[in-house]
Coordinates of C-alpha atoms and ligand atoms in Angstrom, one line a residue:
X732 CA -0.2 -0.3 -0.2
X733 CA 2.9 2.3 1.2
X734 CA 6.8 2.3 -0.5
X735 CA 9.6 4.2 0.1
X736 CA 12.5 3.7 -1.4
X737 CA 15.9 5.0 -1.0
X738 CA 14.2 7.6 0.5
X739 CA 16.4 10.4 2.1
X740 CA 15.9 14.4 3.4
X741 CA 18.6 16.6 3.9
X742 CA 17.4 19.9 6.0
X743 CA 19.2 23.2 4.5
X744 CA 19.8 25.1 7.7
X745 CA 22.2 28.4 6.9
X746 CA 25.0 26.5 4.8
X747 CA 24.4 23.7 7.8
X748 CA 22.5 19.9 6.5
X749 CA 20.5 17.7 8.4
X750 CA 20.3 14.9 7.4
X751 CA 17.0 13.6 8.3
X752 CA 16.6 10.6 6.5
X753 CA 19.0 8.4 5.1
X754 CA 18.6 6.1 2.1
X755 CA 15.0 4.5 3.9
X756 CA 13.2 1.7 2.3
X757 CA 9.8 0.8 3.6
X758 CA 6.9 -1.3 2.6
X759 CA 3.5 -1.5 4.5
X760 CA 0.9 -3.7 3.7
X761 CA -2.6 -3.0 2.6
X762 CA -4.5 -2.7 5.9
X763 CA -2.1 -3.7 8.7
X764 CA -1.3 -0.6 11.9
X765 CA 2.6 -0.1 11.2
X766 CA 4.3 1.5 14.5
X767 CA 7.7 3.3 13.7
X768 CA 8.9 3.8 17.4
X769 CA 12.3 6.3 18.3
X770 CA 13.7 8.6 20.1
X771 CA 12.8 12.7 19.5
X772 CA 15.4 13.8 16.6
X773 CA 15.4 10.0 14.9
X774 CA 13.2 11.8 12.1
X775 CA 10.0 9.4 12.6
X776 CA 7.8 12.9 11.8
X777 CA 10.4 14.0 8.5
X778 CA 9.4 9.9 7.3
X779 CA 6.1 10.0 8.3
X780 CA 5.5 13.4 6.3
X781 CA 7.3 12.3 3.6
X782 CA 4.3 9.6 2.7
X783 CA 1.4 12.3 1.7
X784 CA 4.6 15.0 1.2
X785 CA 3.8 17.3 3.0
X786 CA 7.4 16.8 3.3
X787 CA 9.0 17.1 0.0
X788 CA 12.3 14.3 0.1
X789 CA 15.2 15.6 -1.1
X790 CA 15.7 11.5 -2.5
X791 CA 14.5 8.9 -3.3
X792 CA 10.8 7.9 -4.1
X793 CA 7.1 7.8 -2.1
X794 CA 4.7 5.6 -3.4
X795 CA 1.0 5.5 -2.0
X796 CA -1.7 2.4 -3.9
X797 CA 0.2 2.3 -7.2
X798 CA -0.1 6.6 -7.4
X799 CA 4.3 8.0 -6.7
X800 CA 3.8 10.9 -4.8
X801 CA 6.2 12.3 -4.9
X802 CA 6.3 13.3 -8.8
X803 CA 3.5 15.0 -7.9
X804 CA 2.7 18.9 -7.8
X805 CA -0.3 21.5 -7.9
X806 CA -3.8 20.0 -8.1
X807 CA -2.6 16.1 -8.7
X808 CA -0.4 16.8 -5.3
X809 CA -4.0 17.8 -3.2
X810 CA -6.7 15.2 -4.9
X811 CA -4.3 11.6 -3.9
X812 CA -3.3 13.7 -0.9
X813 CA -7.1 13.1 0.1
X814 CA -7.4 9.6 -0.1
X815 CA -4.4 9.7 3.1
X816 CA -6.3 11.2 5.6
X817 CA -3.7 12.3 8.9
X818 CA -4.0 13.3 12.9
X819 CA -1.6 15.2 15.0
X820 CA -0.8 15.3 18.4
X821 CA -2.1 19.2 19.0
X822 CA -4.8 18.1 17.0
X823 CA -5.4 21.2 14.5
X824 CA -8.3 21.8 15.0
X825 CA -10.6 25.2 14.5
X826 CA -11.4 26.6 17.5
X827 CA -13.6 28.8 15.8
X828 CA -15.6 26.2 14.1
X829 CA -17.8 23.7 15.6
X830 CA -17.3 19.6 15.7
X831 CA -19.2 19.3 12.7
X832 CA -17.9 22.1 10.8
X833 CA -13.9 20.7 11.7
X834 CA -15.0 17.4 10.4
X835 CA -17.6 19.1 7.2
X836 CA -13.9 21.0 5.7
X837 CA -12.2 18.8 3.4
X838 CA -15.3 17.6 2.5
X839 CA -16.6 21.9 1.3
X840 CA -13.2 21.1 0.1
X841 CA -13.5 18.5 -2.1
X842 CA -16.8 20.8 -3.4
X843 CA -19.3 18.1 -1.9
X844 CA -23.5 18.7 -1.8
X845 CA -24.2 20.2 1.4
X846 CA -27.3 17.3 1.7
X847 CA -24.6 14.9 1.3
X848 CA -21.9 16.6 3.7
X849 CA -24.4 16.8 6.4
X850 CA -25.2 12.9 6.6
X851 CA -21.4 11.9 6.6
X852 CA -20.5 14.0 9.0
X853 CA -23.6 13.2 11.0
X854 CA -22.2 9.4 10.2
X855 CA -18.8 10.5 11.0
X856 CA -19.3 11.9 14.5
X857 CA -21.5 8.2 15.6
X858 CA -18.3 6.8 14.2
X859 CA -16.3 8.3 16.9
X860 CA -18.7 8.6 19.8
X861 CA -19.6 12.3 19.4
X862 CA -23.0 12.5 18.1
X863 CA -23.9 14.8 20.8
X864 CA -21.4 17.3 20.5
X865 CA -21.6 18.7 16.7
X866 CA -22.3 21.8 17.9
X867 CA -19.5 22.5 20.1
X868 CA -16.4 24.6 19.3
X869 CA -13.1 22.3 20.0
X870 CA -13.0 24.4 23.3
X871 CA -15.8 22.6 25.0
X872 CA -14.4 19.3 24.9
X873 CA -11.4 17.3 26.5
X874 CA -8.3 15.7 24.7
X875 CA -9.6 12.9 23.8
X876 CA -12.6 13.9 22.7
X877 CA -10.9 16.7 20.2
X878 CA -8.4 13.8 19.5
X879 CA -11.8 12.2 18.1
X880 CA -13.0 15.1 15.9
X881 CA -9.5 15.2 14.7
X882 CA -10.1 11.3 13.2
X883 CA -13.5 11.8 11.9
X884 CA -11.8 14.7 10.1
X885 CA -9.3 12.8 8.4
X886 CA -11.5 10.0 7.8
X887 CA -14.2 12.0 6.3
X888 CA -13.1 11.8 3.2
X889 CA -12.8 7.9 3.1
X890 CA -8.8 7.8 2.9
X891 CA -7.0 4.1 2.1
X892 CA -4.1 5.7 5.0
X893 CA -4.7 6.9 8.0
X894 CA -1.4 8.5 9.2
X895 CA -0.4 9.5 13.2
X896 CA 1.7 11.6 13.9
X897 CA 2.2 11.7 18.0
X898 CA -1.6 11.1 17.8
X899 CA -1.8 9.8 21.9
X900 CA 1.6 11.8 22.9
X901 CA -0.5 14.9 25.0
X902 CA -3.2 12.4 26.1
X903 CA -3.5 11.1 29.7
X904 CA -3.0 6.8 29.4
X905 CA -6.2 6.3 29.6
X906 CA -7.6 8.6 27.5
X907 CA -5.0 7.2 24.9
X908 CA -5.7 3.6 25.5
X909 CA -10.0 4.9 24.7
X910 CA -8.1 6.5 21.3
X911 CA -5.6 3.6 20.2
X912 CA -9.0 1.4 20.5
X913 CA -10.8 3.4 18.5
X914 CA -7.4 3.4 16.1
X915 CA -7.3 -0.4 16.0
X916 CA -11.4 -0.7 15.5
X917 CA -11.8 1.4 12.6
X918 CA -8.3 0.0 11.2
X919 CA -10.3 -3.2 11.4
X920 CA -13.8 -2.8 9.9
X921 CA -12.8 -0.1 7.1
X922 CA -10.0 -1.7 6.7
X923 CA -8.3 1.4 6.4
X924 CA -4.2 1.2 6.4
X925 CA -2.4 2.8 9.3
X926 CA 1.1 4.5 9.7
X927 CA 2.2 5.9 13.3
X928 CA 5.0 8.0 14.8
X929 CA 5.5 7.1 18.7
X930 CA 8.1 7.8 21.2
X931 CA 5.9 5.3 23.6
X932 CA 6.5 2.1 23.6
X933 CA 2.8 1.1 24.8
X934 CA 1.4 2.6 22.3
X935 CA 3.6 0.2 19.8
X936 CA 3.0 -2.8 22.1
X937 CA -0.5 -2.3 22.0
X938 CA -2.0 -1.8 18.4
X939 CA 0.1 -2.3 15.6
X940 CA 1.3 -5.5 13.3
X941 CA 5.0 -4.8 12.6
X942 CA 7.4 -2.1 14.1
X943 CA 10.1 -0.1 12.7
X944 CA 12.4 1.6 14.9
X945 CA 14.3 4.4 13.5
X946 CA 16.8 6.2 15.0
X947 CA 19.8 8.5 12.9
X948 CA 17.0 8.9 9.8
X949 CA 18.3 4.7 9.6
X950 CA 16.1 2.5 10.0
X951 CA 17.9 -0.2 13.2
X952 CA 15.3 -3.2 13.2
X953 CA 11.7 -4.2 11.4
X954 CA 9.5 -6.6 11.9
X955 CA 6.7 -8.2 14.0
X956 CA 6.3 -6.2 17.1
X957 CA 6.6 -10.0 18.3
X958 CA 10.0 -10.2 17.5
X959 CA 11.2 -7.1 16.8
X960 CA 10.4 -6.5 21.4
X961 CA 10.6 -9.8 22.4
X962 CA 14.6 -10.9 21.1
X963 CA 16.6 -11.9 23.2
Ligands
LIG351 P1 11.7 13.1 15.3 O1 10.6 13.1 15.3 O2 11.9 12.4 15.2 O3 11.9 13.7 16.9 P2 12.2 14.8 13.1 O4 11.7 14.0 11.8 O5 11.3 15.8 14.0 O6 12.2 14.0 14.2 O7 13.7 15.4 12.5 C1 15.1 15.0 11.8 C2 16.5 15.5 12.4 O8 15.7 16.9 11.5 C3 16.6 16.6 13.5 O9 17.5 16.5 13.8 C4 15.4 17.7 13.2 O10 15.8 18.7 14.0 C5 16.5 18.0 11.9 N1 14.1 18.7 11.3 C6 13.7 18.8 10.9 N2 12.7 19.1 11.1 C7 13.3 20.1 10.4 C8 13.6 21.8 9.4 N3 11.9 22.1 9.4 N4 14.5 21.7 9.3 C9 15.8 22.0 9.8 N5 16.1 21.0 10.2 C10 14.6 20.1 11.0
LIG352 P1 2.6 25.7 4.6 O1 2.1 27.2 5.4 O2 4.2 25.7 5.5 O3 2.5 25.6 3.2 P2 0.8 23.8 4.7 O4 -1.0 25.3 4.3 O5 1.0 23.1 3.8 O6 2.0 24.7 4.8 O7 0.1 23.0 5.4 C1 -0.3 23.8 7.0 C2 0.7 22.4 8.1 O8 -1.5 21.7 7.6 C3 0.4 21.9 8.2 O9 1.2 21.7 10.0 C4 0.5 20.4 8.8 O10 0.8 19.7 9.2 C5 -1.3 20.2 7.7 N1 -1.7 20.0 6.3 C6 -1.6 20.6 5.2 N2 -1.6 19.6 4.6 C7 -1.9 18.7 4.7 C8 -2.9 17.2 4.3 N3 -3.5 16.9 3.2 N4 -3.1 16.3 5.4 C9 -3.2 17.0 6.6 N5 -2.1 18.6 7.5 C10 -2.1 18.9 6.0

């Protein structure tokens, strides 16, 4: 479903080069929950952002569902990005819009008819367990509820892939577990491929099928979670 081929990313800061990713090869299978773990500065965020080309690699290619994302730009890139949902550590909700309007945002951007938008928003609110909260503003919600809105918005356009950028790092342990359970449910029910980055082993252990360990911009270990973390 996702293939990174020899992907590198070097940031230029003044006359300094920072190699954030070094020749990454990675395949994520359709339907799996794939985790990427590593210390702060290891390159996790850069890596996940190359998948939807929020970060353009300086070398290599990224394919999602057979489409070479790294070869696209402009409208075509925007179009393909709508098949990739993303959620964030700090939720990135519009504070001046209601929950329903936050979720409707990508649908309106895709020029869907008002009636269809309304139906889809109702469906999504139900999916994430926020039926009663559509008219509220983000500031009136708990962290877990905000992330549920983020998930509903990310799923609005029925993506094939969901990218999770430290999606539970701002949440307490109990709320983290409920969000992980929701992600697992979405993966199983909707057959959406999930890629998540985290610095927390617990997150990987609780829902991931396979894991890559990244360090210094390189994948240093990769395999089923049980193999990678139960080795002597
Ligand atoms: P992680 O998500 O694992 O913490 P990042 O992908 O954010 O790692 O960062 C990897 C490396 O790239 C770090 O050395 C970081 O300082 C550097 N880096 C990340 N983003 C930028 C940027 N926009 N400009 C310059 N350097 C960056
Ligand atoms: P910039 O102002 O640097 O051009 P963008 O408008 O591309 O930034 O993105 C603003 C924020 O929205 C970014 O932090 C990015 O994480 C997020 N974002 C942009 N495009 C997408 C997308 N297609 N999917 C998910 N998040 C996105």
